[in-house]
Amino acid sequence: MGRGRADGKPRKRLVITVIVLVIVGAFFYLYSRDSASSSIEYGSKSLTFGGDDSAIPKTIPVCDDRLSELIPCLDRNFIYQTRLKLDLTMMEHYERHCPMPERRYNCLIPPPPGYKIPIKWPKSRDQVWRANIPHTHLATEKSDQRWMVVKGEKIVFPGGGTHFHYGADKYIASIANMLNFPNNIINDEGRLRNVFDVGCGVASFGGYLLSSDVIAMSLAPNDVHENQIQFALERGIPSYLGVLGTLRLPYPSRSFELAHCSRCRIDWLQRDGILLLELDRLLRPGGYFAYSSPEAYAQDEEDQRIWRQMSALVGQMCWKVAAKKNQTVIWVKPLTNDCYLKREPDTHPPLCSPDDDPDAVWGVKMKACISRYSDQMHRARGSGLAPWPARLTTPPPRLADFNYSTEMFEKDMEHWHQEVVNYWKMLGNKIKPDTIRNVMDMKAHLGSFAAALKDKDVWTMNVVPENGPNTLKIIYDRGLLGTIHNWCEAFSTYPRTYDLLHAWGIFSDIIEKECSPTDLLIEMDRILRPKGFVIVHDKRSVVVFIKKFLPALHWISVATSNLEKDSSQDKDDAVLIIQKKIWLTSESIRVSE
């Protein structure tokens, strides 16, 4: 009997050990299943960049297929896993929250199964391949509003919206009619060029504006309708992922002639009207806000209450009703500071402090105050801009903010016109009139690269680095679009959304900031469409080293210029034009041409 007790103790210990191991194993399984969603783990060391060829990877891992739509700085899984304490009522969870280097996915984003080269513009405005964005929930949810319809292998966009069931074209004409614009054309003979469409849906409003030579920055968050901006960019319509939350939008003051909200479901009265004041910051003198929402026409008590409070708020902001008809009201901003200065003392919202820079936007909190006009704008009774298309090449008044002369502006235009001519010669038969649509200039300066593309059927996202001269207001004054960004972080867009990336000097900047250029290459691969192009224009030594990364990225060299050192040449810069291959994932990478 004693022996039986002695034999039982090890058996009992063994059983307990097995149970503990099973529990621990189950815990790690559940943890890994929840937190690991990539073919490589979080915490992998960032790939290095330097003069040693041994640092160049022969291959770069491919991410798990579930990451085919990853937006690193707008990744809700990251927010959930790191338990960030965010105020949901202020939409902080839809703002940018970038992973630290040890939590980045150092892998290439795969396309979804069945991915096809996107339909070319202008046909893409009305239809895209279903396989490229395999999400049809919006077609069901918005079936009565004609946002989109699934037809076989394609998703079709009839041009409808929440408040324009009969089509964006008719709705746009009605706004022009309300404002008494000539011939009911929204561009007002070139005086209206830049539009901001907040809560844009699939951006049909912005898509139909383009035929009137009006360009819109269509903005929506990566929210419950998470793929709306993805659809917009797939269609070839200028769009950006963002939200009116706690931070200023990444656009300078006085950038848009018209802001638009069609049932955008924004509480404009919250926090002392701070969101409406952000729109005010963005609007030019005499700019309009077109608002289509039940509060503008409904008769129930709650909508009327909101309408009264909103009318009082915009009145204190010196806005006036320009037109009101059916379901839409259009307010207009004053042309000068006179109304602001005539308000009673202690009127709310207050004027912003004189030392507040209305153009400082990167990581800057919104402010519940009115941004007054500069002395120049006040004296000019407006922005002083030429009508479009002369606006593109006319030196804008805000050049003086940077001490740039007209001669410097014109030389910049001449320089980039010649550079674009050279780029297209290098591309040769690789590029046709409809090859590219969505273009990004990663370091735009004055926007002259985009201006040089004016005869091509493209639009350009002009990106101004956050640590340099804030020339983005010059870009908007030229009738172009853009944003501020820090290239040490991922860009706020879906994968596979740009056809051409122009990387002028950006790698040298990244090296100087001691960020990882290889991480930047992986990010560029993420946002570049298969068969898309990269133009790297940088120091020769930098370009030579980048070229060595092409096999690992599945990129191919199309053309080079000044890559071989020639003592007879004074220029130290070189050009490398790259094309991204189409590749699919299985157990290994399959490359198809």
XYZ file of C-alpha atoms in Angstrom:
593
model
C 0.000 0.000 0.000
C 2.887 2.269 0.789
C 4.348 1.416 -2.583
C 1.079 2.348 -4.253
C 1.209 5.824 -2.669
C 4.818 6.223 -3.751
C 3.932 5.218 -7.353
C 0.992 7.684 -7.345
C 3.013 10.826 -6.623
C 5.028 10.861 -9.860
C 1.907 9.911 -11.790
C 0.037 12.827 -10.215
C 2.921 15.192 -10.932
C 2.983 13.987 -14.536
C -0.749 14.586 -14.960
C -0.439 18.103 -13.475
C 2.541 18.860 -15.727
C 0.638 17.727 -18.828
C -2.400 19.835 -17.861
C -0.227 22.902 -17.303
C 1.526 22.408 -20.648
C -1.834 22.042 -22.419
C -3.137 25.227 -20.814
C 0.036 27.161 -21.636
C 0.039 25.791 -25.170
C -3.601 26.770 -25.627
C -2.878 30.267 -24.321
C -0.007 30.815 -26.733
C -2.085 29.432 -29.601
C -4.952 31.829 -28.907
C -2.562 34.724 -28.401
C -0.690 34.059 -31.612
C -3.915 33.613 -33.546
C -5.196 36.991 -32.330
C -2.012 38.998 -32.670
C -0.105 37.438 -35.554
C -1.550 38.253 -38.915
C 1.559 38.445 -41.050
C 3.959 35.988 -42.611
C 6.628 37.652 -40.463
C 6.306 38.591 -36.807
C 6.044 41.993 -35.217
C 9.346 43.188 -33.881
C 11.411 42.097 -36.869
C 14.359 44.395 -37.202
C 13.977 47.111 -39.827
C 16.009 46.420 -42.934
C 19.158 48.482 -43.045
C 20.527 50.825 -45.694
C 24.155 51.583 -46.183
C 27.175 51.144 -48.370
C 27.698 47.478 -47.549
C 26.158 45.197 -50.194
C 25.772 42.484 -47.586
C 22.988 44.605 -46.071
C 20.927 44.284 -49.250
C 18.285 41.567 -48.831
C 18.043 38.944 -51.545
C 14.350 38.641 -50.816
C 11.796 40.548 -48.766
C 9.092 38.424 -47.117
C 5.529 38.596 -48.406
C 2.819 39.532 -45.915
C -0.054 37.241 -45.109
C -2.925 37.517 -47.612
C -5.102 38.956 -44.857
C -2.970 42.119 -44.990
C -3.737 42.844 -48.650
C -5.482 46.091 -47.630
C -3.173 47.138 -44.784
C -2.876 50.855 -43.989
C -0.175 50.835 -41.279
C -1.040 54.147 -39.593
C -4.806 53.558 -39.797
C -4.781 49.917 -38.725
C -7.613 49.302 -36.272
C -6.116 45.952 -35.254
C -3.027 47.820 -34.077
C -5.196 50.183 -32.032
C -7.091 47.276 -30.446
C -3.959 45.244 -29.698
C -2.058 48.135 -28.125
C -5.138 49.280 -26.182
C -4.626 52.933 -27.034
C -6.796 55.157 -24.861
C -8.715 57.149 -27.452
C -11.853 59.256 -27.229
C -14.332 57.580 -29.579
C -16.731 60.516 -29.376
C -14.082 62.762 -30.924
C -13.167 60.234 -33.658
C -9.612 59.842 -32.388
C -9.661 56.151 -33.352
C -9.964 57.181 -37.002
C -6.923 59.466 -36.869
C -3.350 58.405 -37.631
C -1.654 56.149 -35.055
C 1.546 54.724 -36.508
C 3.209 51.565 -35.170
C 6.630 51.905 -33.627
C 9.506 50.372 -35.664
C 9.503 47.102 -33.713
C 5.825 46.547 -34.610
C 6.069 47.260 -38.330
C 5.393 44.635 -40.962
C 8.621 44.499 -42.954
C 6.989 42.619 -45.785
C 5.481 43.201 -49.216
C 1.704 43.604 -49.383
C 0.180 41.014 -51.741
C -2.664 41.805 -54.139
C -6.011 40.083 -53.535
C -6.782 36.851 -55.445
C -7.712 37.517 -59.055
C -6.287 41.057 -59.079
C -6.365 42.737 -62.507
C -4.721 45.840 -63.909
C -7.235 48.630 -63.130
C -9.623 49.841 -65.806
C -8.232 52.949 -67.501
C -9.485 56.484 -67.029
C -12.029 57.855 -67.977
C -13.934 54.531 -68.039
C -12.752 53.882 -64.485
C -14.896 56.732 -63.192
C -17.919 54.516 -63.762
C -16.608 50.971 -63.256
C -13.860 48.967 -61.538
C -12.908 45.290 -61.309
C -14.704 43.582 -58.460
C -11.659 41.377 -57.754
C -9.500 44.434 -57.024
C -11.790 45.579 -54.199
C -13.796 42.486 -53.258
C -16.225 44.357 -51.010
C -19.847 44.688 -52.016
C -21.466 45.600 -48.694
C -21.831 49.246 -49.752
C -23.822 48.149 -52.801
C -26.321 46.502 -50.440
C -26.332 49.194 -47.751
C -26.698 52.064 -50.240
C -28.812 50.269 -52.847
C -31.534 52.930 -52.646
C -29.007 55.750 -53.139
C -27.306 54.483 -56.327
C -23.774 54.617 -54.894
C -22.665 51.422 -56.618
C -24.060 48.295 -58.259
C -22.451 44.862 -58.687
C -22.586 43.650 -62.291
C -20.739 40.380 -62.878
C -16.983 40.903 -62.625
C -17.359 44.660 -62.239
C -18.681 47.171 -59.756
C -20.509 50.009 -61.487
C -20.999 53.545 -60.125
C -24.199 55.218 -61.398
C -23.188 58.577 -59.889
C -25.729 58.633 -57.080
C -25.341 59.808 -53.508
C -27.289 60.131 -50.290
C -28.755 63.501 -51.310
C -28.412 63.239 -55.071
C -30.231 60.075 -56.093
C -30.642 61.384 -59.640
C -26.921 61.740 -60.217
C -23.989 63.891 -59.176
C -24.017 65.803 -62.483
C -27.559 67.132 -61.927
C -26.817 67.897 -58.286
C -23.660 69.857 -59.219
C -25.606 71.839 -61.813
C -28.254 72.648 -59.190
C -25.588 74.087 -56.852
C -24.238 76.239 -59.696
C -27.799 77.384 -60.432
C -28.391 78.317 -56.784
C -25.269 80.491 -56.901
C -26.247 82.049 -60.250
C -23.052 80.867 -61.936
C -23.020 81.377 -65.734
C -24.677 78.536 -67.670
C -25.114 76.564 -64.432
C -21.452 75.485 -64.661
C -19.856 75.040 -61.253
C -16.434 76.475 -62.148
C -17.859 80.022 -62.344
C -15.709 80.829 -65.377
C -12.555 79.551 -63.639
C -13.038 81.375 -60.342
C -13.993 78.158 -58.540
C -11.327 75.473 -58.854
C -10.519 73.739 -55.525
C -13.285 71.886 -53.658
C -13.199 70.033 -50.351
C -15.732 67.183 -50.120
C -15.968 65.932 -46.540
C -17.638 62.575 -45.898
C -17.389 61.919 -49.623
C -18.654 58.327 -49.858
C -17.225 56.760 -53.018
C -16.383 60.276 -54.331
C -18.870 60.479 -57.195
C -19.331 64.180 -56.414
C -15.602 64.776 -56.934
C -15.531 62.487 -59.980
C -18.216 64.458 -61.797
C -16.664 67.822 -60.907
C -13.613 66.982 -63.026
C -15.488 67.486 -66.308
C -15.957 71.148 -65.285
C -12.222 71.672 -64.642
C -12.885 71.595 -60.905
C -10.785 69.342 -58.692
C -11.900 68.065 -55.286
C -10.059 66.658 -52.329
C -12.505 63.921 -51.341
C -12.054 62.990 -47.680
C -13.510 60.126 -45.655
C -12.281 58.029 -42.739
C -11.454 54.347 -42.663
C -14.664 53.750 -40.705
C -17.573 51.292 -40.928
C -17.741 52.115 -44.661
C -14.028 51.413 -44.742
C -13.544 50.885 -48.469
C -15.118 54.089 -49.808
C -11.765 55.853 -50.366
C -10.342 52.644 -51.810
C -13.136 52.664 -54.393
C -12.537 56.359 -55.090
C -8.825 55.897 -55.801
C -9.434 52.751 -57.835
C -11.763 54.894 -59.956
C -9.002 57.494 -60.465
C -10.645 60.234 -58.376
C -8.478 62.396 -56.064
C -9.102 61.182 -52.501
C -7.498 60.957 -49.078
C -8.155 59.005 -45.887
C -8.783 61.369 -43.007
C -11.301 62.538 -40.447
C -12.524 65.665 -38.730
C -11.508 64.596 -35.246
C -9.066 66.354 -32.930
C -6.226 67.310 -35.303
C -6.147 69.895 -38.050
C -6.552 68.409 -41.497
C -3.239 68.282 -43.414
C -4.090 71.229 -45.688
C -3.069 74.879 -45.364
C -5.459 77.727 -44.680
C -7.384 79.338 -47.536
C -7.084 76.335 -49.866
C -10.628 75.768 -51.151
C -13.317 77.878 -52.829
C -16.054 75.417 -51.874
C -16.534 72.919 -49.054
C -19.283 70.329 -49.443
C -21.139 67.996 -47.094
C -23.955 65.809 -48.344
C -25.417 63.957 -45.362
C -21.871 63.522 -44.037
C -23.206 62.730 -40.546
C -20.947 65.200 -38.774
C -22.047 66.930 -35.585
C -21.011 70.447 -36.516
C -22.149 71.877 -33.170
C -19.870 69.796 -30.968
C -17.065 71.349 -28.926
C -18.121 74.961 -29.567
C -18.299 74.380 -33.324
C -14.643 73.368 -33.639
C -15.229 71.232 -36.757
C -17.040 74.028 -38.560
C -14.213 76.367 -37.581
C -11.758 73.922 -39.175
C -13.734 74.222 -42.413
C -13.598 77.996 -41.985
C -9.797 77.788 -41.760
C -9.667 75.913 -45.059
C -12.020 78.176 -47.030
C -10.767 81.104 -49.079
C -12.231 84.612 -48.690
C -15.706 84.505 -50.222
C -15.657 80.696 -50.135
C -18.835 78.620 -49.943
C -20.068 75.777 -47.775
C -22.762 73.681 -49.493
C -24.666 71.660 -46.904
C -27.257 69.055 -47.906
C -28.800 67.527 -44.814
C -32.183 67.121 -43.100
C -31.411 70.017 -40.766
C -31.645 72.318 -43.803
C -35.215 71.357 -44.662
C -36.811 68.892 -42.185
C -39.732 69.996 -40.043
C -39.322 67.765 -36.978
C -38.413 69.436 -33.705
C -34.881 68.004 -33.346
C -33.787 68.972 -36.854
C -35.203 72.452 -36.387
C -33.334 72.819 -33.099
C -30.044 71.855 -34.791
C -30.794 74.235 -37.660
C -31.400 77.171 -35.296
C -28.197 76.525 -33.358
C -26.145 76.032 -36.503
C -27.550 79.221 -38.051
C -26.612 81.129 -34.912
C -23.091 79.685 -34.927
C -22.320 80.503 -38.574
C -23.800 83.971 -38.050
C -21.296 84.595 -35.271
C -18.607 83.354 -37.689
C -19.745 86.072 -40.148
C -21.085 83.574 -42.679
C -24.221 84.525 -44.603
C -26.776 82.422 -46.474
C -25.960 82.692 -50.179
C -28.809 80.403 -51.270
C -31.265 77.900 -49.808
C -33.390 75.546 -51.855
C -35.036 72.190 -51.254
C -32.599 70.134 -49.178
C -29.501 72.321 -49.585
C -28.259 75.513 -47.996
C -25.121 77.332 -49.156
C -23.300 79.741 -46.858
C -20.620 82.203 -47.977
C -17.644 83.556 -46.019
C -16.776 87.261 -45.836
C -14.144 88.694 -48.146
C -12.351 90.713 -45.477
C -11.752 90.891 -41.721
C -14.224 93.772 -41.319
C -17.101 91.675 -39.945
C -14.816 89.913 -37.458
C -13.517 93.212 -36.117
C -17.031 94.669 -35.727
C -18.303 91.884 -33.485
C -19.143 92.618 -29.875
C -16.352 91.943 -27.355
C -16.297 88.370 -25.994
C -18.335 87.071 -28.936
C -17.877 83.351 -29.482
C -16.180 81.808 -31.291
C -13.215 84.134 -30.652
C -10.587 85.155 -33.161
C -7.444 83.039 -33.056
C -4.400 84.486 -31.367
C -2.286 86.670 -33.686
C 0.667 84.304 -33.147
C -1.324 81.243 -34.297
C -0.077 79.938 -37.654
C -3.168 78.751 -39.578
C -0.922 76.824 -41.977
C 0.739 74.710 -39.259
C -1.066 71.367 -39.523
C 1.158 68.333 -38.924
C 0.159 66.981 -35.521
C -1.455 70.319 -34.575
C -4.692 70.239 -32.586
C -7.787 71.925 -34.000
C -8.667 75.212 -32.382
C -12.144 76.582 -31.650
C -11.340 80.023 -33.033
C -11.621 82.001 -36.272
C -8.486 82.355 -38.382
C -8.429 85.929 -39.653
C -7.136 86.793 -43.110
C -3.629 88.046 -43.714
C -3.212 91.778 -44.281
C -2.606 91.093 -47.971
C -5.852 89.103 -48.363
C -7.782 91.697 -46.358
C -6.559 94.527 -48.574
C -7.173 92.532 -51.762
C -10.734 91.645 -50.652
C -10.071 88.048 -51.609
C -7.286 85.633 -52.419
C -6.100 87.585 -55.456
C -5.828 84.448 -57.606
C -6.200 84.317 -61.370
C -9.037 82.213 -62.828
C -8.239 78.654 -63.862
C -6.329 77.636 -66.015
C -4.184 80.802 -65.872
C -3.949 80.196 -62.123
C -1.635 77.232 -62.732
C 1.165 79.353 -64.170
C 0.500 82.744 -62.570
C 2.714 83.554 -59.557
C 0.328 83.617 -56.560
C 0.477 86.415 -53.957
C 1.499 84.018 -51.161
C 4.871 83.493 -52.886
C 5.937 86.526 -50.897
C 5.531 84.488 -47.687
C 8.687 82.596 -48.738
C 10.527 85.558 -50.284
C 10.249 83.849 -53.667
C 10.324 86.147 -56.663
C 8.345 85.801 -59.867
C 11.621 84.962 -61.621
C 12.283 82.065 -59.207
C 8.756 80.769 -59.740
C 9.113 80.856 -63.523
C 12.545 79.191 -63.440
C 11.098 76.415 -61.288
C 8.357 75.861 -63.889
C 10.873 75.766 -66.740
C 13.102 73.332 -64.879
C 10.348 70.813 -64.147
C 8.860 71.118 -67.602
C 12.206 69.987 -69.010
C 12.577 67.249 -66.400
C 9.150 65.819 -67.303
C 10.066 65.877 -70.990
C 13.220 63.916 -70.136
C 11.322 61.450 -67.936
C 8.832 60.682 -70.700
C 11.655 60.187 -73.208
C 13.217 57.686 -70.817
C 9.906 55.874 -70.400
C 9.602 55.570 -74.167
C 7.081 53.002 -75.353
C 6.464 51.857 -71.770
C 4.003 54.688 -71.325
C 0.941 55.622 -73.396
C -1.641 58.392 -72.903
C -3.808 56.189 -70.655
C -1.030 54.305 -68.830
C -1.134 56.406 -65.672
C -3.875 58.255 -63.819
C -3.017 58.611 -60.093
C 0.340 60.362 -59.615
C 2.188 61.252 -56.421
C 4.992 63.792 -56.179
C 6.649 62.759 -52.914
C 8.485 66.085 -52.488
C 6.478 68.616 -54.404
C 8.067 71.974 -53.432
C 6.050 74.488 -55.552
C 4.044 71.920 -57.509
C 5.806 72.514 -60.813
C 6.223 68.788 -61.525
C 2.421 68.446 -61.360
C 1.976 71.621 -63.422
C 4.204 70.130 -66.136
C 1.723 67.219 -66.418
C -1.177 69.550 -67.273
C -1.602 68.155 -70.816
C -1.767 64.573 -69.560
C -5.021 63.095 -68.226
C -3.693 62.632 -64.695
C -4.089 64.152 -61.242
C -1.250 64.572 -58.742
C -1.107 64.235 -54.980
C 1.547 66.815 -54.136
C 3.240 65.860 -50.870
C 5.184 68.472 -48.923
C 7.494 67.121 -46.169
C 6.470 68.269 -42.712
C 9.970 69.491 -41.779
C 10.589 71.774 -44.765
C 9.139 75.039 -46.084
C 5.340 74.791 -45.943
C 4.890 75.482 -49.646
C 1.644 73.524 -49.830
C -0.346 76.775 -49.860
C 1.424 77.733 -53.101
C 0.382 74.394 -54.572
C -3.268 74.995 -53.650
C -3.084 78.566 -54.930
C -2.061 77.101 -58.302
C -5.267 75.055 -58.413
C -3.596 71.769 -57.464
C -4.057 69.372 -54.536
C -1.715 67.946 -51.925
C -0.977 67.146 -48.308
C 1.700 67.377 -45.628
C 3.493 64.164 -44.680
C 6.470 62.694 -42.835
C 8.035 59.950 -44.963
C 9.446 58.225 -41.875
C 5.836 56.993 -41.540
C 3.366 55.270 -43.827
C 1.092 57.348 -46.044
C -2.673 57.482 -45.423
C -3.848 55.480 -48.405
C -4.806 51.957 -49.344
C -2.353 49.602 -51.062
C -2.145 49.732 -54.871
C -3.569 53.231 -55.310
C -0.939 55.149 -57.341
C 0.351 54.574 -60.876
C 3.441 56.787 -60.646
C 5.581 57.898 -57.710
C 8.048 60.743 -58.239
C 10.794 60.473 -55.610
C 12.949 63.563 -56.037
C 15.566 63.846 -53.279
C 13.341 62.048 -50.805
C 15.816 59.232 -50.067
C 18.576 61.697 -49.237
C 16.168 63.417 -46.868
C 15.274 60.111 -45.193
C 18.940 59.246 -44.691
C 19.593 62.675 -43.172
C 16.680 62.145 -40.755
C 18.150 58.737 -39.836
C 15.000 56.901 -40.883
C 15.106 53.685 -42.883
C 15.101 54.148 -46.671
C 14.376 50.429 -47.008
C 11.216 50.856 -44.962
C 10.348 53.661 -47.382
C 10.923 51.365 -50.375
C 8.549 48.804 -48.842
C 5.995 51.577 -48.240
C 6.318 52.757 -51.838
C 5.740 49.195 -53.016
C 2.604 49.103 -50.845
C 0.989 52.156 -52.415
C 2.174 51.489 -55.983
C -0.088 49.614 -58.375
C 1.290 46.537 -60.155
C 2.788 47.683 -63.468
C 3.163 51.144 -61.920
C 6.310 53.292 -62.141
C 8.737 54.934 -59.731
C 10.991 57.793 -60.779
C 13.932 58.009 -58.376
C 15.813 61.274 -58.855
C 18.544 61.653 -56.257
C 22.285 61.689 -55.625
C 24.119 59.225 -57.833
C 25.445 57.182 -54.913
C 21.928 56.860 -53.463
C 20.393 55.846 -56.789
C 23.118 53.257 -57.412
C 22.449 51.638 -54.065
C 18.665 51.667 -54.489
C 19.024 49.901 -57.799
C 20.514 46.919 -55.950
C 17.233 46.455 -54.062
C 15.129 45.932 -57.192
C 15.241 42.093 -57.280
C 14.066 41.799 -53.666
C 11.172 44.180 -54.377
C 10.269 42.499 -57.695
C 10.864 45.789 -59.464
C 12.653 46.130 -62.793
C 14.800 48.935 -64.153
C 13.224 50.650 -67.152
C 15.793 53.367 -67.789
C 18.643 55.250 -66.146
C 20.306 58.602 -66.644
C 23.700 59.808 -65.402
C 24.093 56.675 -63.307
C 27.696 56.098 -64.352
C 30.042 58.690 -62.938
C 31.466 60.966 -65.594
C 34.122 63.480 -64.569
C 33.008 65.786 -67.376
C 29.581 66.263 -65.780
C 28.997 68.744 -63.003
C 25.714 67.187 -61.835
C 25.889 64.668 -59.027
C 22.280 63.538 -59.430
C 20.982 60.560 -61.374
C 17.615 59.210 -62.477
C 16.362 55.643 -62.206
C 12.950 54.733 -63.612
C 11.472 51.537 -62.200
C 8.428 49.420 -62.962
C 6.701 47.152 -60.466
C 6.009 43.634 -61.665
C 2.741 41.796 -61.183
C 3.203 39.002 -58.693
C 0.831 36.698 -56.885
C 1.236 34.635 -53.756
C 0.930 30.944 -53.093
C 3.600 28.955 -51.272
C 6.110 31.046 -53.174
C 6.046 34.146 -55.348
C 4.886 33.732 -58.926
C 5.822 36.569 -61.250
C 3.816 37.155 -64.406
C 4.318 39.684 -67.133
